[in-house]
Amino acid sequence: MEMLSFASDYMEGAHPAILDRLCETNMMKSPGYGTDPFCESAKELIRRNCECPEAAVHFLVGGTQTNATVIDGLLAPYQGVIAAQSGHISTHEAGAIEFCGYKVLELFQKQGKLSAETVRAYCDAFWKDENHEHMVMPGLVYISQPTEYGTLYSLEELEALRKVCNEFSMKLYLDGARLAYALGCESNDVSLADLARLCDVFYIGGTKCGCLFGEAVVIPDPQLIPHFFTRIKQHGALLAKGRLLGIQFETLFKENLYQELGKTAVETADQLRKIFTEKGYQLVYDSPTNQTFAVLENDRMGELSERVQFSFWEKYDESHTVVRFATSWATTAEEVKKLETLL
Amino acid sequence: MEMLSFASDYMEGAHPAILDRLCETNMMKSPGYGTDPFCESAKELIRRNCECPEAAVHFLVGGTQTNATVIDGLLAPYQGVIAAQSGHISTHEAGAIEFCGYKVLELFQKQGKLSAETVRAYCDAFWKDENHEHMVMPGLVYISQPTEYGTLYSLEELEALRKVCNEFSMKLYLDGARLAYALGCESNDVSLADLARLCDVFYIGGTKCGCLFGEAVVIPDPQLIPHFFTRIKQHGALLAKGRLLGIQFETLFKENLYQELGKTAVETADQLRKIFTEKGYQLVYDSPTNQTFAVLENDRMGELSERVQFSFWEKYDESHTVVRFATSWATTAEEVKKLETLL
Amino acid sequence: MEMLSFASDYMEGAHPAILDRLCETNMMKSPGYGTDPFCESAKELIRRNCECPEAAVHFLVGGTQTNATVIDGLLAPYQGVIAAQSGHISTHEAGAIEFCGYKVLELFQKQGKLSAETVRAYCDAFWKDENHEHMVMPGLVYISQPTEYGTLYSLEELEALRKVCNEFSMKLYLDGARLAYALGCESNDVSLADLARLCDVFYIGGTKCGCLFGEAVVIPDPQLIPHFFTRIKQHGALLAKGRLLGIQFETLFKENLYQELGKTAVETADQLRKIFTEKGYQLVYDSPTNQTFAVLENDRMGELSERVQFSFWEKYDESHTVVRFATSWATTAEEVKKLETLL
Amino acid sequence: MEMLSFASDYMEGAHPAILDRLCETNMMKSPGYGTDPFCESAKELIRRNCECPEAAVHFLVGGTQTNATVIDGLLAPYQGVIAAQSGHISTHEAGAIEFCGYKVLELFQKQGKLSAETVRAYCDAFWKDENHEHMVMPGLVYISQPTEYGTLYSLEELEALRKVCNEFSMKLYLDGARLAYALGCESNDVSLADLARLCDVFYIGGTKCGCLFGEAVVIPDPQLIPHFFTRIKQHGALLAKGRLLGIQFETLFKENLYQELGKTAVETADQLRKIFTEKGYQLVYDSPTNQTFAVLENDRMGELSERVQFSFWEKYDESHTVVRFATSWATTAEEVKKLETLL
């Protein structure tokens, strides 16, 4: 019998509309490094979606690369970046931020989220410390939307974070690796325009949201990071055939595909959560997006893993484990049904 | 009238066989980060082509990224990398090697090539200098095949470089961004197996040789760079959907496509050089590969640039300029004919 | 009235014996960079004191510099250094470790100390995590003796840490900025020879223990860090007139001065703790060394600070503060008496 | 018979006036990290000598450290530093600049000096290159006064360099490791006030000019490098007992000692050059400062080296060698006389 898979949201190639467009344009000639008309058009569409006509938009290949390049662009050498202890840059980027010379200042989180209060308390203590000139100055706050736990910042929470950044002259950067699954979520009240208004930089994730690869970095104030093109190159993050990124993001934003595919994935995840709950499984984290975290009894987990792929998340207790089921634009109702029969 | 283009060898998407295969496999599910069966198969094909069954093969996205990641993996912190003054890492990578903390020791070149004698003289002087412990120790020699000037190292020249590396306990790394155009060249006498025998690391370029993107790093001694996977991640160079690299290189090496497309490009370049010579243009550099460097009178260059794209290379004298015409797997005999009528 | 000062243990120049010796030797000529006879003699004395005749000994100028240079020498690029959250490298070195590209993995401490259990649990979780190749590998454990809170590791605790380092192939590095005050402490059961047996690298602090400046790095296995001289230079940490370091450490270790001055400082600190306790002040941390941490009522602290210098340490509660009183080789019984009248 | 030594200008401890003052102040208590009254007074004296009352002055320990810390403070990450191929940062700092992430753009020199024309031609070519966004932007010019060859920039030459820096929005940084020997030289027409007017940053060398150690960094515009204190700390270059630097520079600048000791050393060097010339030795480089470069026949060099220490500089031809004789504030007329008898 075929294996079901809910292991991640990047198990296929690309959304078919993207692949079609890549085929269609394949033999057209264009100059390299993002100076092609596809990129121009994609940038314009993104600016329009963000209601931010002045924004600089840059396309990079992957998430860790984007985080390292942007954070390196935003920090002064004597500064560090505040992040949740569960933040992707804190845990799963192999020290890419430190490799660039910066400390990640890891703060306590709840449900994967940093609160404005936590950030304020930290900064307050820093600036009041008479030895703060011997310490790493907080210069930037890093958050992800959705978080690594699938949870969402509300507009109110984001505005509070913006406020604390202003109070302490810090910048705000939002990692949108899975942003489609926030935008496609009914309970989400934060639009792209809100992000452009509240963040100094954010990125619209492509890799985990239907692209072959690619992340679109939005910098509302185009003067913010001087010579960002050269810095992307210096980080080894400049794609020679930049058009591939333009073509993909043009497809995602021409007819609202990005939001649509996010919605599809969230719907199957909602269905999954309903099934888990009905069958008496405990869910952890209040994730309304495409990731679902369930507690499985260890033996049950072992059996299930022979029929369906999912991710180990963390130990719950001696006899139980938290596991993650991810849906994507590619997950079908049929796959969810099949999973239901196995639970 | 349509513009002709010989501006670079990466103006299209991918070779059609690659795109077909990407479409064919698009909805198959596979795990991320290069742990998929496509990568396994591509690695095995490359090992076989290199006659090096033990080699570690890693797929990265682009050339600058590959150079930075490999060189960072090969050097000790107190060492630097020897390169030709015209080497890609010396000039056009925005300081990516220095960003990783290493000095590029730029030596004199001829026709884009480093000679064993030049390297030996430098190392000899270094080790005899009584202050050498205050200086950057040469630890690695970087060369490219073909070079940035389209020229080729002969097997004899490569063996001489290997010898000098052995004499001074240095490693040898070869940048094969355009390797297909060396392998496809009649006068080339260096095979993939030779490279695997003579280099500590080399990479087989995909981006400029028919792929959407991608470079295959070959490490004949798989123990050479410990934890290279983590280092790739740390450099932001780990592609989430690693399968895309596996699929492309599998297609290139399954039925000799890589060598074939190189051959095609070199044939059109040979045709181009014949035309230039017949029409009385001077060629500079002895390039037998897909890049042709011609001297144009400045006014002539201006006129021509309205009908055909090519690259400015360097000033020749007050009234002449060296320009580059690149062919690729996608260049047609028809395009060459059209260019002939314009010269 | 003159201000009393217990603000730090480096408020004077050098111990008079050191200054005398600097004057005596001033006009002798010697070669630079530590290749002089003073350094040779000092190294030999230190090797003898450490009962480690093969050890490499290097002299650097200051503590942060030493930590950065040694840790950079010990870690592979894919590794990070474990430290207590209160460790000097975690808090008060302005990100010097991250500047070199490494993550500080900050773990929970008690009394400023890391326990072997805490380290083992962390490493165990790391190696069992199926994503650990995407994470920073723990490669080194950093501890300080005495700790930043004045406390001491017992021999048993150190041996337990060594054991956990062995289990996970990690190195152990001990920061001895105030080591004289451990060695001079009655309850201390860890000798220099123990440190040489248990640590991969440790340093004997001079700056805070009677020198003008200087830290002696001891590497029991002299092959451990190749080309350490060049790396010291690269870090900007190589003193041109290296003899100054040799002269100072020769003086400290010729006739046991290092241990003696440590003992003197601890005796005045013991006296101080007795006074505090008798007068009903609460002491925090079990420091048996030259630093004493007392809780003062905020108003009392304000008054006292007009007559005596001490360091703010941290808020205790709304109305109380923890402050630090440091003694040194230069502190006199008379100063302690004067302080007693003020408490 | 005693060995004569002209091997370097840092073979003794400190000028006796400095040592006296260190003894005198030894038991005074002062706060650390340069916040003491000695530093304040020394800074004020330096500002006055530079006729630059607003300048920020920072004291560091050594030259390589100062170069790395200042250059790191002045460059943006996408920039590199122009230097002569013979510049100290190009050759003898073990890659300390690259360690901080920056490329040294090494240009052709004459007599150890960079000309404004050479710099202009390089920058011009850079900015005209259509690929310059893929290259390292020149952001700073590094020069030394005197140069590594003992030669001096004239005021006119310095003004021309300032002009080219202005043209290309670059900064100018002058390494004054041996500045006393320029200031003490009759043919020198560049004052400290000129340096403060023409350079963005320069440093007044102490280590090679009579101090135990120490370099005084002068930043005429105090806003130029934000949080420089923290960056000094991050580089491991912040001396705990900063007073030692204050005391030394206060002594050097209180009664013109710095210029005086420079003058003394140049006078003995002049005497030396007279002797060499009279005895028919060839001098290379037009050094009017404390370093003298003479051509010795190889056998003669061998004999001489048994009686007097000097530095190997470079091979002149198969049978001759260029060697360096350095004088300092400590060199006596008697030593010069003795050398005369040996030549």
Short mmCIF file of C-alpha atoms in Angstrom, two decimals, chain A:
data_model
loop_
_atom_site.label_atom_id
_atom_site.label_comp_id
_atom_site.label_asym_id
_atom_site.label_seq_id
_atom_site.Cartn_x
_atom_site.Cartn_y
_atom_site.Cartn_z
CA MET A 1 0.00 0.00 0.00
CA GLU A 2 1.13 3.49 -0.80
CA MET A 3 2.53 5.61 2.02
CA LEU A 4 0.55 8.71 2.93
CA SER A 5 2.62 11.77 3.61
CA PHE A 6 2.05 14.73 5.89
CA ALA A 7 5.75 15.11 6.68
CA SER A 8 6.19 18.64 5.37
CA ASP A 9 4.77 21.30 3.10
CA TYR A 10 7.54 21.00 0.51
CA MET A 11 7.41 17.44 -0.70
CA GLU A 12 6.41 18.11 -4.29
CA GLY A 13 7.87 20.24 -7.07
CA ALA A 14 5.80 23.36 -7.74
CA HIS A 15 2.17 24.28 -8.11
CA PRO A 16 1.20 23.27 -11.66
CA ALA A 17 0.47 26.86 -12.70
CA ILE A 18 4.08 27.75 -11.91
CA LEU A 19 5.50 24.82 -13.80
CA ASP A 20 3.32 25.63 -16.82
CA ARG A 21 4.63 29.16 -16.84
CA LEU A 22 8.25 27.99 -16.56
CA CYS A 23 7.71 25.75 -19.60
CA GLU A 24 6.00 28.51 -21.57
CA THR A 25 8.82 30.98 -21.02
CA ASN A 26 11.72 28.52 -21.14
CA MET A 27 13.27 29.49 -24.46
CA MET A 28 12.84 33.26 -24.09
CA LYS A 29 16.14 35.01 -23.59
CA SER A 30 16.64 37.39 -20.71
CA PRO A 31 19.52 39.01 -18.85
CA GLY A 32 20.63 37.54 -15.54
CA TYR A 33 20.60 38.40 -11.83
CA GLY A 34 17.02 39.59 -11.63
CA THR A 35 17.27 42.36 -14.21
CA ASP A 36 14.69 40.68 -16.45
CA PRO A 37 11.09 41.71 -17.20
CA PHE A 38 9.60 38.77 -15.27
CA CYS A 39 11.16 40.04 -12.06
CA GLU A 40 10.04 43.58 -12.81
CA SER A 41 6.47 42.44 -13.25
CA ALA A 42 6.53 40.24 -10.15
CA LYS A 43 7.94 43.08 -8.06
CA GLU A 44 5.22 45.40 -9.26
CA LEU A 45 2.52 42.86 -8.37
CA ILE A 46 3.97 42.41 -4.91
CA ARG A 47 4.18 46.15 -4.33
CA ARG A 48 0.55 46.43 -5.32
CA ASN A 49 -0.50 43.56 -3.03
CA CYS A 50 1.39 45.25 -0.21
CA GLU A 51 -0.09 48.65 -1.04
CA CYS A 52 3.43 49.93 -0.89
CA PRO A 53 4.37 51.44 -4.26
CA GLU A 54 7.85 52.48 -3.15
CA ALA A 55 8.99 49.17 -1.68
CA ALA A 56 12.17 47.49 -2.81
CA VAL A 57 11.56 43.82 -3.58
CA HIS A 58 14.39 41.28 -3.87
CA PHE A 59 14.11 37.60 -4.68
CA LEU A 60 16.30 35.05 -2.91
CA VAL A 61 16.36 31.27 -3.08
CA GLY A 62 15.77 29.90 0.43
CA GLY A 63 14.74 30.79 3.94
CA THR A 64 17.96 30.43 5.94
CA GLN A 65 19.78 32.32 3.21
CA THR A 66 17.19 35.08 3.31
CA ASN A 67 17.31 35.36 7.09
CA ALA A 68 21.10 35.58 7.13
CA THR A 69 21.29 38.09 4.29
CA VAL A 70 18.54 40.36 5.61
CA ILE A 71 19.67 40.27 9.24
CA ASP A 72 23.23 41.00 8.15
CA GLY A 73 21.80 43.94 6.21
CA LEU A 74 19.84 45.31 9.14
CA LEU A 75 22.21 44.98 12.07
CA ALA A 76 25.17 47.13 12.98
CA PRO A 77 28.19 45.08 14.06
CA TYR A 78 27.67 45.92 17.72
CA GLN A 79 24.06 44.76 17.68
CA GLY A 80 22.26 41.44 17.99
CA VAL A 81 18.86 40.14 16.98
CA ILE A 82 16.12 39.28 19.45
CA ALA A 83 14.25 36.08 18.62
CA ALA A 84 12.04 33.54 20.34
CA GLN A 85 13.93 30.54 21.74
CA SER A 86 11.86 28.52 19.30
CA GLY A 87 12.64 30.83 16.37
CA HIS A 88 14.04 29.25 13.23
CA ILE A 89 17.20 31.36 13.46
CA SER A 90 17.65 30.28 17.10
CA THR A 91 17.49 26.59 16.42
CA HIS A 92 17.53 25.20 12.90
CA GLU A 93 19.83 27.33 10.79
CA ALA A 94 23.14 25.75 11.80
CA GLY A 95 24.40 29.01 13.28
CA ALA A 96 24.00 30.96 10.05
CA ILE A 97 23.39 34.22 11.92
CA GLU A 98 26.44 33.76 14.15
CA PHE A 99 28.43 32.83 11.05
CA CYS A 100 27.75 36.42 9.90
CA GLY A 101 29.04 37.69 13.25
CA TYR A 102 25.83 38.40 15.18
CA LYS A 103 24.41 37.10 18.45
CA VAL A 104 20.87 35.81 18.56
CA LEU A 105 19.35 37.09 21.79
CA GLU A 106 16.92 34.29 22.57
CA LEU A 107 13.90 35.23 24.66
CA PHE A 108 11.09 33.28 26.25
CA GLN A 109 8.11 32.54 24.01
CA LYS A 110 4.55 31.38 24.40
CA GLN A 111 3.00 29.34 21.60
CA GLY A 112 6.03 30.24 19.50
CA LYS A 113 5.33 33.96 19.87
CA LEU A 114 7.35 36.78 21.41
CA SER A 115 5.27 39.24 23.37
CA ALA A 116 5.90 42.97 23.35
CA GLU A 117 6.19 42.79 27.13
CA THR A 118 8.98 40.23 27.03
CA VAL A 119 10.87 42.31 24.51
CA ARG A 120 10.33 45.51 26.47
CA ALA A 121 11.53 43.99 29.72
CA TYR A 122 14.68 42.73 28.05
CA CYS A 123 15.50 46.03 26.36
CA ASP A 124 14.70 47.99 29.45
CA ALA A 125 17.13 45.92 31.48
CA PHE A 126 19.77 46.22 28.80
CA TRP A 127 19.67 50.01 28.60
CA LYS A 128 19.57 50.40 32.38
CA ASP A 129 22.56 48.10 32.88
CA GLU A 130 25.58 50.29 33.60
CA ASN A 131 27.75 47.78 31.70
CA HIS A 132 25.64 47.79 28.58
CA GLU A 133 28.50 49.11 26.47
CA HIS A 134 30.22 45.77 27.16
CA MET A 135 27.15 43.88 25.96
CA VAL A 136 25.40 43.13 22.68
CA MET A 137 22.85 45.85 21.96
CA PRO A 138 19.44 44.60 20.79
CA GLY A 139 19.01 46.11 17.34
CA LEU A 140 16.34 44.03 15.66
CA VAL A 141 13.38 41.84 16.54
CA TYR A 142 12.88 38.67 14.46
CA ILE A 143 9.49 37.00 14.38
CA SER A 144 7.83 34.50 12.06
CA GLN A 145 4.26 34.49 10.76
CA PRO A 146 2.98 31.83 11.11
CA THR A 147 5.39 30.85 13.85
CA GLU A 148 7.30 27.59 13.94
CA TYR A 149 4.34 26.28 15.99
CA GLY A 150 1.80 27.27 13.37
CA THR A 151 0.40 30.07 15.50
CA LEU A 152 -0.39 33.61 14.34
CA TYR A 153 0.38 37.07 15.63
CA SER A 154 -2.76 39.18 15.70
CA LEU A 155 -2.69 42.68 14.28
CA GLU A 156 -2.80 43.99 17.84
CA GLU A 157 0.19 41.91 18.87
CA LEU A 158 2.16 43.04 15.84
CA GLU A 159 1.35 46.66 16.53
CA ALA A 160 2.54 46.24 20.10
CA LEU A 161 5.83 44.78 18.85
CA ARG A 162 6.21 47.67 16.42
CA LYS A 163 5.69 50.05 19.32
CA VAL A 164 8.38 48.46 21.46
CA CYS A 165 10.75 48.49 18.48
CA ASN A 166 10.14 52.21 18.12
CA GLU A 167 10.71 52.81 21.82
CA PHE A 168 14.16 51.22 21.67
CA SER A 169 15.15 52.22 18.12
CA MET A 170 15.03 48.64 16.92
CA LYS A 171 13.96 47.26 13.58
CA LEU A 172 11.30 44.61 13.04
CA TYR A 173 11.80 41.73 10.62
CA LEU A 174 9.18 39.09 9.86
CA ASP A 175 10.00 35.67 8.42
CA GLY A 176 7.10 34.66 6.22
CA ALA A 177 8.38 31.26 5.12
CA ARG A 178 4.79 29.96 5.38
CA LEU A 179 3.01 33.29 4.95
CA ALA A 180 0.47 31.89 2.46
CA TYR A 181 -0.87 29.72 5.27
CA ALA A 182 -1.41 32.79 7.46
CA LEU A 183 -3.03 34.81 4.68
CA GLY A 184 -5.24 31.86 3.82
CA CYS A 185 -6.45 31.46 7.38
CA GLU A 186 -9.86 32.74 8.41
CA SER A 187 -8.83 33.91 11.85
CA ASN A 188 -5.89 35.90 10.50
CA ASP A 189 -6.35 39.69 10.69
CA VAL A 190 -2.93 40.77 9.35
CA SER A 191 -2.76 41.67 5.65
CA LEU A 192 0.27 42.13 3.42
CA ALA A 193 -0.38 45.86 3.63
CA ASP A 194 -0.24 45.64 7.42
CA LEU A 195 3.10 43.87 7.21
CA ALA A 196 4.43 46.55 4.88
CA ARG A 197 3.26 49.21 7.30
CA LEU A 198 4.58 47.56 10.47
CA CYS A 199 7.78 45.76 9.46
CA ASP A 200 11.10 47.18 8.36
CA VAL A 201 11.58 44.07 6.25
CA PHE A 202 9.55 40.92 5.74
CA TYR A 203 9.63 38.09 3.29
CA ILE A 204 6.89 36.28 1.42
CA GLY A 205 7.81 32.61 1.40
CA GLY A 206 7.69 30.70 -1.84
CA THR A 207 9.53 27.42 -1.13
CA LYS A 208 6.96 26.14 1.36
CA CYS A 209 4.04 27.78 -0.44
CA GLY A 210 3.95 26.31 -3.92
CA CYS A 211 7.20 27.40 -5.59
CA LEU A 212 10.10 25.21 -6.62
CA PHE A 213 12.07 27.59 -4.43
CA GLY A 214 12.19 31.32 -3.73
CA GLU A 215 11.48 33.98 -1.14
CA ALA A 216 10.42 37.56 -1.89
CA VAL A 217 12.01 40.10 0.43
CA VAL A 218 9.97 43.29 0.83
CA ILE A 219 11.69 46.44 2.11
CA PRO A 220 9.05 49.17 2.39
CA ASP A 221 11.69 51.91 2.65
CA PRO A 222 13.89 51.21 -0.39
CA GLN A 223 16.82 53.15 1.12
CA LEU A 224 16.96 51.01 4.22
CA ILE A 225 19.75 48.60 3.20
CA PRO A 226 22.29 50.26 0.90
CA HIS A 227 23.79 48.10 -1.85
CA PHE A 228 21.61 45.15 -0.92
CA PHE A 229 22.22 43.66 -4.38
CA THR A 230 25.95 43.42 -3.70
CA ARG A 231 25.33 41.98 -0.26
CA ILE A 232 23.06 39.28 -1.73
CA LYS A 233 25.92 38.42 -4.09
CA GLN A 234 28.41 38.41 -1.22
CA HIS A 235 26.22 35.93 0.63
CA GLY A 236 26.21 33.65 -2.41
CA ALA A 237 22.48 34.24 -2.63
CA LEU A 238 22.19 35.88 -6.05
CA LEU A 239 20.57 33.53 -8.55
CA ALA A 240 22.14 33.80 -12.03
CA LYS A 241 18.85 33.01 -13.77
CA GLY A 242 16.89 35.40 -11.57
CA ARG A 243 14.02 35.18 -14.02
CA LEU A 244 13.05 31.85 -12.43
CA LEU A 245 12.13 33.73 -9.29
CA GLY A 246 10.32 36.44 -11.22
CA ILE A 247 8.29 33.90 -13.17
CA GLN A 248 7.24 32.03 -10.04
CA PHE A 249 6.20 35.08 -8.01
CA GLU A 250 4.47 36.64 -11.00
CA THR A 251 2.36 33.50 -11.23
CA LEU A 252 1.61 33.51 -7.51
CA PHE A 253 0.50 37.12 -7.40
CA LYS A 254 -1.12 37.65 -10.80
CA GLU A 255 -4.46 36.13 -9.90
CA ASN A 256 -4.31 35.71 -6.17
CA LEU A 257 -2.90 32.20 -6.37
CA TYR A 258 -0.76 32.74 -3.27
CA GLN A 259 -3.71 33.39 -0.98
CA GLU A 260 -5.79 30.71 -2.69
CA LEU A 261 -3.31 27.91 -2.24
CA GLY A 262 -2.81 28.95 1.35
CA LYS A 263 -6.54 28.70 1.91
CA THR A 264 -6.68 25.23 0.41
CA ALA A 265 -3.96 23.95 2.71
CA VAL A 266 -5.57 25.46 5.79
CA GLU A 267 -8.90 23.88 4.92
CA THR A 268 -7.39 20.40 4.82
CA ALA A 269 -5.55 21.15 8.07
CA ASP A 270 -8.82 22.26 9.69
CA GLN A 271 -10.40 19.03 8.53
CA LEU A 272 -7.46 17.13 10.03
CA ARG A 273 -7.82 18.89 13.36
CA LYS A 274 -11.50 18.09 13.41
CA ILE A 275 -10.72 14.41 12.90
CA PHE A 276 -8.01 14.37 15.56
CA THR A 277 -10.31 16.02 18.07
CA GLU A 278 -13.24 13.80 17.30
CA LYS A 279 -11.06 10.74 17.72
CA GLY A 280 -9.94 12.01 21.12
CA TYR A 281 -6.38 12.99 20.35
CA GLN A 282 -4.97 15.97 22.18
CA LEU A 283 -3.74 18.87 20.06
CA VAL A 284 -0.95 21.14 21.35
CA TYR A 285 -0.39 24.78 20.31
CA ASP A 286 -3.33 26.83 18.99
CA SER A 287 -2.33 26.46 15.36
CA PRO A 288 -5.01 27.64 12.95
CA THR A 289 -2.70 27.23 9.95
CA ASN A 290 -1.39 24.32 7.89
CA GLN A 291 0.54 22.65 10.68
CA THR A 292 -1.16 20.46 13.27
CA PHE A 293 0.54 19.19 16.39
CA ALA A 294 -0.96 16.13 18.04
CA VAL A 295 -0.03 13.99 21.00
CA LEU A 296 0.35 10.30 20.15
CA GLU A 297 0.89 7.42 22.48
CA ASN A 298 4.32 6.03 21.58
CA ASP A 299 3.23 2.56 20.43
CA ARG A 300 0.40 4.10 18.41
CA MET A 301 2.95 6.43 16.85
CA GLY A 302 5.12 3.50 15.87
CA GLU A 303 2.25 1.68 14.14
CA LEU A 304 1.03 4.77 12.39
CA SER A 305 4.47 5.62 11.06
CA GLU A 306 4.39 2.49 8.93
CA ARG A 307 1.48 3.89 6.93
CA VAL A 308 1.89 7.65 7.04
CA GLN A 309 4.80 10.06 7.21
CA PHE A 310 4.74 12.84 9.80
CA SER A 311 7.40 14.69 11.79
CA PHE A 312 8.64 13.99 15.24
CA TRP A 313 8.30 17.26 17.15
CA GLU A 314 9.21 16.64 20.79
CA LYS A 315 8.74 14.24 23.66
CA TYR A 316 5.50 14.90 25.53
CA ASP A 317 6.11 12.52 28.43
CA GLU A 318 7.60 9.10 28.91
CA SER A 319 4.87 7.38 26.94
CA HIS A 320 3.68 10.11 24.56
CA THR A 321 5.15 12.18 21.76
CA VAL A 322 4.14 15.38 19.99
CA VAL A 323 4.15 14.90 16.23
CA ARG A 324 3.46 17.32 13.40
CA PHE A 325 1.18 16.82 10.42
CA ALA A 326 1.64 19.41 7.67
CA THR A 327 -0.69 20.01 4.78
CA SER A 328 0.07 22.04 1.70
CA TRP A 329 -1.49 23.34 -1.51
CA ALA A 330 -0.93 19.77 -2.79
CA THR A 331 -2.78 17.93 -0.03
CA THR A 332 -6.03 16.42 -1.24
CA ALA A 333 -9.29 15.70 0.58
CA GLU A 334 -8.75 12.10 -0.39
CA GLU A 335 -5.45 11.95 1.49
CA VAL A 336 -7.12 13.36 4.58
CA LYS A 337 -9.87 10.75 4.28
CA LYS A 338 -7.30 7.99 4.05
CA LEU A 339 -5.54 9.31 7.11
CA GLU A 340 -8.84 9.35 8.98
CA THR A 341 -9.21 5.62 8.46
CA LEU A 342 -5.80 5.06 9.99
CA LEU A 343 -6.27 7.12 13.15
#
